[in-house]
Tab-separated table of C-alpha atoms and ligand atoms in Angstrom:
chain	number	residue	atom	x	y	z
A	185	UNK	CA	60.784	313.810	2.628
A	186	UNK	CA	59.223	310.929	0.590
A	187	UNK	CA	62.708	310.542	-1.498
A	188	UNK	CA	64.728	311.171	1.652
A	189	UNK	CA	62.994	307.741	3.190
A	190	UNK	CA	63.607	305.797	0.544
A	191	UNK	CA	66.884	306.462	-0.201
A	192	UNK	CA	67.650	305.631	3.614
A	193	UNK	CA	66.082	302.233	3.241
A	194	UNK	CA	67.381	301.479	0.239
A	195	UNK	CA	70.744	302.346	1.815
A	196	UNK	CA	69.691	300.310	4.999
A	197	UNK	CA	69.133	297.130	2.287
A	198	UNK	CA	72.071	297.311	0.843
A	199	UNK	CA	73.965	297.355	4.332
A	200	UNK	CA	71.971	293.827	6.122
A	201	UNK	CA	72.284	292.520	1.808
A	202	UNK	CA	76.156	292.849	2.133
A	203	UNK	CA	76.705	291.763	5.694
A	204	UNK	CA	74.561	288.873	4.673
A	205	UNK	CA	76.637	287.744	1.528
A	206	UNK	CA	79.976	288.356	3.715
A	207	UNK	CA	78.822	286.840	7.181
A	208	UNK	CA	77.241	283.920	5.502
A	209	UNK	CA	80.243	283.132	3.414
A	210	UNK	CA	82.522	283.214	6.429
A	211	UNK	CA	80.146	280.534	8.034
A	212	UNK	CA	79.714	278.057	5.065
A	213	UNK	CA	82.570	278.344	2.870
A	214	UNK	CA	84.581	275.334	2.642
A	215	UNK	CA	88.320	275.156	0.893
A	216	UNK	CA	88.038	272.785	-1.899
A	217	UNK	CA	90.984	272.034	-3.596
A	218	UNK	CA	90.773	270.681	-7.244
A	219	UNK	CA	91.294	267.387	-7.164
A	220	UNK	CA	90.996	266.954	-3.534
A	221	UNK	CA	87.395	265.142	-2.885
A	222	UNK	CA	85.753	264.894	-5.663
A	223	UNK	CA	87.830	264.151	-8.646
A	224	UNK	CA	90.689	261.739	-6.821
A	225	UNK	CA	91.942	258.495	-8.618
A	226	UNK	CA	92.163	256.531	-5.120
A	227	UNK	CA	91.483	257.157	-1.465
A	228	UNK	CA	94.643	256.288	0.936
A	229	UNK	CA	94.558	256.887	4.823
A	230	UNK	CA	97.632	257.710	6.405
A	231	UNK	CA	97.460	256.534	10.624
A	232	UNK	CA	100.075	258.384	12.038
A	233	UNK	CA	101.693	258.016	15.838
A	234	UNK	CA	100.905	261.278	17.331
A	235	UNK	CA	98.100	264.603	16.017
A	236	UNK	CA	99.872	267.779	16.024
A	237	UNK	CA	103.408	265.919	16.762
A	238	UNK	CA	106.175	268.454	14.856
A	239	UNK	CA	108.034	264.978	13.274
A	240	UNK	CA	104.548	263.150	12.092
A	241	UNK	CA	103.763	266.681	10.520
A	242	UNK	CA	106.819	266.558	8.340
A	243	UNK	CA	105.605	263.000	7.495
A	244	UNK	CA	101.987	264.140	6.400
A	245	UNK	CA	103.468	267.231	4.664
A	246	UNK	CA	105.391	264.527	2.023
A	247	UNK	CA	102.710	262.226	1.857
A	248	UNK	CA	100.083	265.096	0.557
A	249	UNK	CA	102.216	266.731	-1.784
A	250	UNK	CA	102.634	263.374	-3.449
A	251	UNK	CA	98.705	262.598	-3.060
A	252	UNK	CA	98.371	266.017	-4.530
A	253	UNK	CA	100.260	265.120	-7.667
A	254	UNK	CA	98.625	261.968	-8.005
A	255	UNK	CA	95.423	262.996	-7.554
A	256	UNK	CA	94.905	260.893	-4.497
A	257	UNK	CA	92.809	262.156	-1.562
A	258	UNK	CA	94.801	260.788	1.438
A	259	UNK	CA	93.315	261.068	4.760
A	260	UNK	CA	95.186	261.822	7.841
A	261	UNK	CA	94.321	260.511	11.600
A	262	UNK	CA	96.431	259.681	14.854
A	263	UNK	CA	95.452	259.614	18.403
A	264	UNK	CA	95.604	262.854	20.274
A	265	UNK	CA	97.912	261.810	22.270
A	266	UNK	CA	100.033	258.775	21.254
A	267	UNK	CA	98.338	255.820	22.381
A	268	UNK	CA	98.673	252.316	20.534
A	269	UNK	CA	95.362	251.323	21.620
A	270	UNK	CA	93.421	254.462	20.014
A	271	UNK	CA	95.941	253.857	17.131
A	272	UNK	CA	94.791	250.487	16.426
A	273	UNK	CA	91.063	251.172	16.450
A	274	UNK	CA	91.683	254.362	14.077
A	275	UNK	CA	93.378	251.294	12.106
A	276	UNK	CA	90.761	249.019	12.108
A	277	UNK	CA	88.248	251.716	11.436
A	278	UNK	CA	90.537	253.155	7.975
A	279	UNK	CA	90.021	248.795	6.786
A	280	UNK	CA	86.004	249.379	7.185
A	281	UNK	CA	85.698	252.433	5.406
A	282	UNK	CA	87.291	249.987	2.499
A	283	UNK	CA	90.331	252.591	1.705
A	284	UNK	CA	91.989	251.636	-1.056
A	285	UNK	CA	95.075	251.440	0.690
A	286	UNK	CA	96.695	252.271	4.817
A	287	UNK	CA	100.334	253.550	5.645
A	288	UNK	CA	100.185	253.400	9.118
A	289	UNK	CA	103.184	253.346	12.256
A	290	UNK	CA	103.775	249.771	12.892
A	291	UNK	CA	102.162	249.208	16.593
A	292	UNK	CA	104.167	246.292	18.641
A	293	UNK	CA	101.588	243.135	19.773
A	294	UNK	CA	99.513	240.631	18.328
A	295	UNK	CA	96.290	243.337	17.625
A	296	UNK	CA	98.752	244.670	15.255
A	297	UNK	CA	99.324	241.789	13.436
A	298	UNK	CA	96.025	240.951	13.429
A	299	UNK	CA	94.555	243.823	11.808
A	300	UNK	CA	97.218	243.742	9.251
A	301	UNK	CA	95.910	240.244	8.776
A	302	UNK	CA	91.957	241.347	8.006
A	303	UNK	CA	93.276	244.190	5.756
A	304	UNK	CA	95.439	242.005	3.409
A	305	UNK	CA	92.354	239.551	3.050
A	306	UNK	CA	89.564	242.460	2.333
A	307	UNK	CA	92.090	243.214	-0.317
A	308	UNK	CA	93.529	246.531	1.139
A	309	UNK	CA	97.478	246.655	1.119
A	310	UNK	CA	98.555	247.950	4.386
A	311	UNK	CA	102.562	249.650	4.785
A	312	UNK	CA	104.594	250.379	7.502
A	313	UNK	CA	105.956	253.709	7.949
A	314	UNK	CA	108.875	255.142	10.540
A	315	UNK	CA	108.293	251.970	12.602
A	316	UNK	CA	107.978	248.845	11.136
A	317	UNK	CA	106.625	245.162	12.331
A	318	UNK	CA	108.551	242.607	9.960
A	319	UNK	CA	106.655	239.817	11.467
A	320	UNK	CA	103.281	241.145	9.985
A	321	UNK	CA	101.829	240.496	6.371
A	322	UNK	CA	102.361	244.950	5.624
A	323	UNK	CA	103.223	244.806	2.255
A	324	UNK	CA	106.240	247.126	3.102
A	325	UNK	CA	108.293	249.264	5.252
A	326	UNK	CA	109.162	253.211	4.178
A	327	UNK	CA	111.491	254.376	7.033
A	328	UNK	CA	114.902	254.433	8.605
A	329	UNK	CA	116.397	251.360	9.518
A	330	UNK	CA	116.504	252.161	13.108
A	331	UNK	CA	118.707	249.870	14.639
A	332	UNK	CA	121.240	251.262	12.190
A	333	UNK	CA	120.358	254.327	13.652
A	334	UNK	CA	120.637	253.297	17.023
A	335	UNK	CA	124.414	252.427	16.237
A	336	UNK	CA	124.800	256.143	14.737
A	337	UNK	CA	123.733	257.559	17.963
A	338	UNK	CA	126.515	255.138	19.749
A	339	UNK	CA	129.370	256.167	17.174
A	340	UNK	CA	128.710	259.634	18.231
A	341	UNK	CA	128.754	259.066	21.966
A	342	UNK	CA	132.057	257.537	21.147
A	343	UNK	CA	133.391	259.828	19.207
A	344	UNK	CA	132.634	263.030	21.016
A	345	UNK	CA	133.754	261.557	24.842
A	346	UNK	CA	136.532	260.764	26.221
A	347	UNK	CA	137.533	258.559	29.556
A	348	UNK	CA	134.484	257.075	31.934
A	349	UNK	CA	130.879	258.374	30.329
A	350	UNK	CA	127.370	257.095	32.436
A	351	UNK	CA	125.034	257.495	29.966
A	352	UNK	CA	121.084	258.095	30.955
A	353	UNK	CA	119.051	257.713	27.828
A	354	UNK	CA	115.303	259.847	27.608
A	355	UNK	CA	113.612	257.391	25.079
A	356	UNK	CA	110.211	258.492	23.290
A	357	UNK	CA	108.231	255.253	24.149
A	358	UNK	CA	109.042	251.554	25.310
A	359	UNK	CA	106.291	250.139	23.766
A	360	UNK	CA	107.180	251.966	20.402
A	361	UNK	CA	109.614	248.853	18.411
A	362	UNK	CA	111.365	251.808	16.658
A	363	UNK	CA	112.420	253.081	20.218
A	364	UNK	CA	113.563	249.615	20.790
A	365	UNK	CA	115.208	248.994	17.760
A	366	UNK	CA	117.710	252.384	18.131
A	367	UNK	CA	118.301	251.366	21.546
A	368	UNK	CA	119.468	247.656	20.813
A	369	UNK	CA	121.603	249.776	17.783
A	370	UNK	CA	123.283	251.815	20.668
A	371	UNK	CA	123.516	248.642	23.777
A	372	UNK	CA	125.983	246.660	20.752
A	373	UNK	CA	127.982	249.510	19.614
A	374	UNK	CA	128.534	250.945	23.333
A	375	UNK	CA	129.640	247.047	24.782
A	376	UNK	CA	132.836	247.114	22.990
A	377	UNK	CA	133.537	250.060	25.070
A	378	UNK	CA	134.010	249.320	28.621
A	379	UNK	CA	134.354	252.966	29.461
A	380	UNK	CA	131.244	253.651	28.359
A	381	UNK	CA	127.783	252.219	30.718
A	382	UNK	CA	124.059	252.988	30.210
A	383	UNK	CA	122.808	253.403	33.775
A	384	UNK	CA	119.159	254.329	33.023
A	385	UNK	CA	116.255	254.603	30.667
A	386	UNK	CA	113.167	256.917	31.293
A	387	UNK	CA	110.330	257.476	28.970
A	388	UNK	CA	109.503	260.823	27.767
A	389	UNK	CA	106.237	259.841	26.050
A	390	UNK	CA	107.287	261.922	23.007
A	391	UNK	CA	107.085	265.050	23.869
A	392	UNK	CA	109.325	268.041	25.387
A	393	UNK	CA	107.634	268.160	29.006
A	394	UNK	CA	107.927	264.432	29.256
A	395	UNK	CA	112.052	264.908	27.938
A	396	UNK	CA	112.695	267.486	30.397
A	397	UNK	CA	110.466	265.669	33.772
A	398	UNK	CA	112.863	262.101	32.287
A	399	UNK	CA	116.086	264.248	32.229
A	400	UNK	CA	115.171	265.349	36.252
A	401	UNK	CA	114.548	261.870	37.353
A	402	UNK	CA	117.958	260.411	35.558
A	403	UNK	CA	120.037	263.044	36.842
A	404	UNK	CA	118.049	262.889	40.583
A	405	UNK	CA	118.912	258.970	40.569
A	406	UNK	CA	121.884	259.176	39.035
A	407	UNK	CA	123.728	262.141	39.786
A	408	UNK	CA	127.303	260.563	38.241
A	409	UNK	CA	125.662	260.936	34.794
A	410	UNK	CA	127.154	262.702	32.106
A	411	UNK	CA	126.172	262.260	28.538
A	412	UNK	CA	122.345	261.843	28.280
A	413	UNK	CA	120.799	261.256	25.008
A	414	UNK	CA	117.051	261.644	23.475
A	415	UNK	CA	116.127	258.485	20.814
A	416	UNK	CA	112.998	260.896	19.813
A	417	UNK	CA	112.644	263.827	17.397
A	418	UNK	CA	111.336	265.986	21.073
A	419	UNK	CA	113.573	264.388	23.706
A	420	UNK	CA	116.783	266.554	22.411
A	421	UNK	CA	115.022	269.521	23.350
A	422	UNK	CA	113.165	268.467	26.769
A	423	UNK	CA	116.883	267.645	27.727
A	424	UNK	CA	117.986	270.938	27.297
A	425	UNK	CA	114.963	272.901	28.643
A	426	UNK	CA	114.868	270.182	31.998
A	427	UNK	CA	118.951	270.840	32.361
A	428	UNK	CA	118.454	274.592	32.216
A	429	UNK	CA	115.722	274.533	35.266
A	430	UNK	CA	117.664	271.449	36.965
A	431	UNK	CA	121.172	271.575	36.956
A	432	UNK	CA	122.508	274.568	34.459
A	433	UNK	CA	125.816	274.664	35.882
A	434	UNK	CA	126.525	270.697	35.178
A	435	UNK	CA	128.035	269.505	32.221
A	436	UNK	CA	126.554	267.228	30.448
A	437	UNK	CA	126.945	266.462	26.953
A	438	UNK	CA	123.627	265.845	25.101
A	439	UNK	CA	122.937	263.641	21.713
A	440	UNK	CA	119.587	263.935	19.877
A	441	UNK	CA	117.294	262.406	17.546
A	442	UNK	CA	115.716	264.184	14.288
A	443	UNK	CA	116.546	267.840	12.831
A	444	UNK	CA	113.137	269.580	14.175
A	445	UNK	CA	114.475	273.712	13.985
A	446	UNK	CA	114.887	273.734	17.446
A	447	UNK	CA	116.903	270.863	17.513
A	448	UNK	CA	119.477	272.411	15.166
A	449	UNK	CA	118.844	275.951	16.526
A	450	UNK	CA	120.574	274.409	19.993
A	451	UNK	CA	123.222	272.527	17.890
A	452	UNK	CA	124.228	276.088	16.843
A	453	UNK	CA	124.047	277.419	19.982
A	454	UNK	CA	126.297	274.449	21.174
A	455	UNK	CA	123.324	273.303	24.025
A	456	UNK	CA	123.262	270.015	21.839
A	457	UNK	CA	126.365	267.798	20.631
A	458	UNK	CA	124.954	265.886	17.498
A	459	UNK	CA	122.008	264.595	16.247
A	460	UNK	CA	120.579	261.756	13.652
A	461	UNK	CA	119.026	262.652	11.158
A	462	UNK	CA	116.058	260.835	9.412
A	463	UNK	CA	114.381	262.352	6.637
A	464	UNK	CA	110.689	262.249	7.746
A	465	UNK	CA	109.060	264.154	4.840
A	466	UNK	CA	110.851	261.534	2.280
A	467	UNK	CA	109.220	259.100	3.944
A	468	UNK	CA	106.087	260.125	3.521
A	469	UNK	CA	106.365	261.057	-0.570
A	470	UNK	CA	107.886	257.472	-0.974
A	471	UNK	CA	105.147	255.761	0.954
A	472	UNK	CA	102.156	257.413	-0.990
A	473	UNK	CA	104.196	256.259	-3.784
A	474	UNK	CA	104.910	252.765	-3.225
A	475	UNK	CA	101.136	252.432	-1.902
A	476	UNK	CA	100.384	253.743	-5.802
A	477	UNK	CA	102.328	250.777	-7.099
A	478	UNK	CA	100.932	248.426	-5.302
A	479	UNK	CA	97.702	249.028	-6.589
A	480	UNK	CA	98.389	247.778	-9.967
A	481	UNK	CA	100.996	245.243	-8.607
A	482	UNK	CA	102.792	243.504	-5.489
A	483	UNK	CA	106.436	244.573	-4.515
A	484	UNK	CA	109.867	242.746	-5.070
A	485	UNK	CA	111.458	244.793	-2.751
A	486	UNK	CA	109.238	245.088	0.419
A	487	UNK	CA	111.929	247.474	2.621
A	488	UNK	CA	112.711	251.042	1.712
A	489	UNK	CA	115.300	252.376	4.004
A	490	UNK	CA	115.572	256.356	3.809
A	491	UNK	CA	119.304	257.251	5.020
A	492	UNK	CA	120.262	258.378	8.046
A	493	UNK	CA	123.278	260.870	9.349
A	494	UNK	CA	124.901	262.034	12.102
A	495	UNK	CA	124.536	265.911	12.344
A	496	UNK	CA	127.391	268.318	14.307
A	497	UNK	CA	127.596	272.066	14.473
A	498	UNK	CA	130.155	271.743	11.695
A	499	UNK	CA	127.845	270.201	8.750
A	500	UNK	CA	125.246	272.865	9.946
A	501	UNK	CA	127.977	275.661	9.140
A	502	UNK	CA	129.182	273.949	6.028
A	503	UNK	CA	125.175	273.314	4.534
A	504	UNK	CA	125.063	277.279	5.403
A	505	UNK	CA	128.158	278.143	3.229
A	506	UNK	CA	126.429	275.938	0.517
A	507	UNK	CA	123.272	277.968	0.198
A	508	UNK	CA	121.608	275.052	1.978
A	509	UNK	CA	119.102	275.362	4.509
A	510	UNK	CA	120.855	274.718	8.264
B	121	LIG	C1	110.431	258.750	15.689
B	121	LIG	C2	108.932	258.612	15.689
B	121	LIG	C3	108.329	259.346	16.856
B	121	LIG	C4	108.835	260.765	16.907
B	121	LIG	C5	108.273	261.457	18.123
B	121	LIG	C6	110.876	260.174	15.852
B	121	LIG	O1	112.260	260.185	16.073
B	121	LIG	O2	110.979	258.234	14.493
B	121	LIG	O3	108.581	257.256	15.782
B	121	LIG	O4	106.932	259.352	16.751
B	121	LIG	O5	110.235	260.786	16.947
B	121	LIG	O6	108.351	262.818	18.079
């Protein structure tokens, strides 16, 4: 009986010991990577537009797999919600925690310009990334030249219409200069074309909801329109999803920004004409990069553009028969 009682507890102990080890473990553990925090060679912060936004992602993705080869521990923060003001004080926050280095999205207005201004003198190089603001001291720009990219998206309106087009344009943010830039691109390339008239902006406030509630009001005000066209990597989609609840019978031809998967997933399924492509995760390798240079020395050549393309169902079928991924 005496045995029998022991062995029971002993059993028992070994039971609350193991749950113990496991529960506790669950609770505390935290991943370490090698390299990551303790061992890095320099500390960069990376202040993106948007948290959780499926085109800043790509950027981050590029930027840590370059901090990962260098070493670097790069720290990632953005507004919830894409919002210049909560932007700039992440910014100013990143130049007090003395970081040896900021890539941030270039925010229009004179805070911007400003805080660029008090990094540079502390000694911290600040770049530019997917938007720039040339007027600033940012030691550089990674991105696409968006203006350029603007004209893209015009070239394809062209090229895919023929006879009168109204054209309603869902554009990510006004206050964003990229947004502006790719819209001045497309105003000069669509003026040599009488046929062709803008009749209305509406802001989507980069995301898919915001595409689709723009895409109602354009088409509500402006019933004559028929090519509508998103200048962010969501506002190709919110298009689509707002025509299918709105107006599924109209046609409407629709032009895009970016190649998120859904975006090209509705190019193949011909809901989407063409898009541009930027190379977001490029951008983010190169700017980790260029920040590493520029801690030993300043840059020459303060713009890196990353190319841009215009993407139809047919280069998605041809990148397909190439082994390439759509
Ligand atoms: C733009 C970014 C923007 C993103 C929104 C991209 O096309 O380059 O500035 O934040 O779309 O999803």
């Amino acid at each position: 009986m005496k045995y029998k009682l022991y062995f029971v507890s002993a059993i028992l102990f070994f039971i609350c010991a193991g749950c113990m080890l496991y529960f506790g473990y669950k609770t505390f553990y935290m991943k370490t990577e090698p390299g990551e925090i303790m061992d890095y060679t320099y500390h960069f912060a990376l202040v993106a537009e948007e948290a959780d936004n499926d085109y800043w992602n790509l950027i981050q993705k590029g930027a840590q797999k370059a901090a990962r080869e260098n070493e670097i521990y790069l720290d990632y923060i953005a507004p919830k919600k894409a919002d210049n003001d909560e932007a700039l004080t992440l910014l100013d926050r990143m130049i007090s925690a003395k970081v040896d280095g900021i890539i941030t999205h270039g925010i229009e207005g004179q805070k911007f310009v400003d805080l660029v201004h008090k990094g540079i003198e502390r000694g911290i190089p600040i770049i530019t990334i997917d938007t720039d603001v040339e007027n600033s001291e940012r030691k550089a720009y990674v991105g696409s030249n968006n203006y350029k990219a603007g004209q893209l998206l015009g070239q394809a309106i062209i090229k895919n219409t023929k006879g009168k087009q109204y054209i309603g344009i869902v554009t990510g943010r006004n206050d964003s200069i990229s947004q502006q830039e790719r819209i001045a691109g497309l105003e000069q390339v669509i003026e040599a074309h009488p046929r062709l008239k803008i009749v209305s902006l509406e802001e989507s406030n980069i995301t898919e909801i915001g595409a689709a509630q723009a895409a109602y009001t354009l088409l509500k005000e402006y019933p004559e329109i028929n090519v509508l066209t998103g200048t962010s990597a969501l506002d190709g989609i919110g298009i689509v999803e707002g025509l299918r609840d709105i107006a599924p019978t109209k046609d409407v031809l629709i032009l895009a920004f970016d190649t998120l998967p859904r975006t090209l997933q509705k190019i193949q399924d011909g809901e989407i004409e063409a898009t541009i492509a930027q190379d977001p995760e490029l951008m983010g390798q190169e700017a980790v990069d260029i920040m590493i240079d520029l801690q030993a020395n300043d840059l020459l050549e303060n713009k890196r553009y990353i190319d841009t393309s215009i993407i139809h169902k047919e280069d998605l079928q041809r990148n397909f028969e190439n082994g390439e991924e759509p």
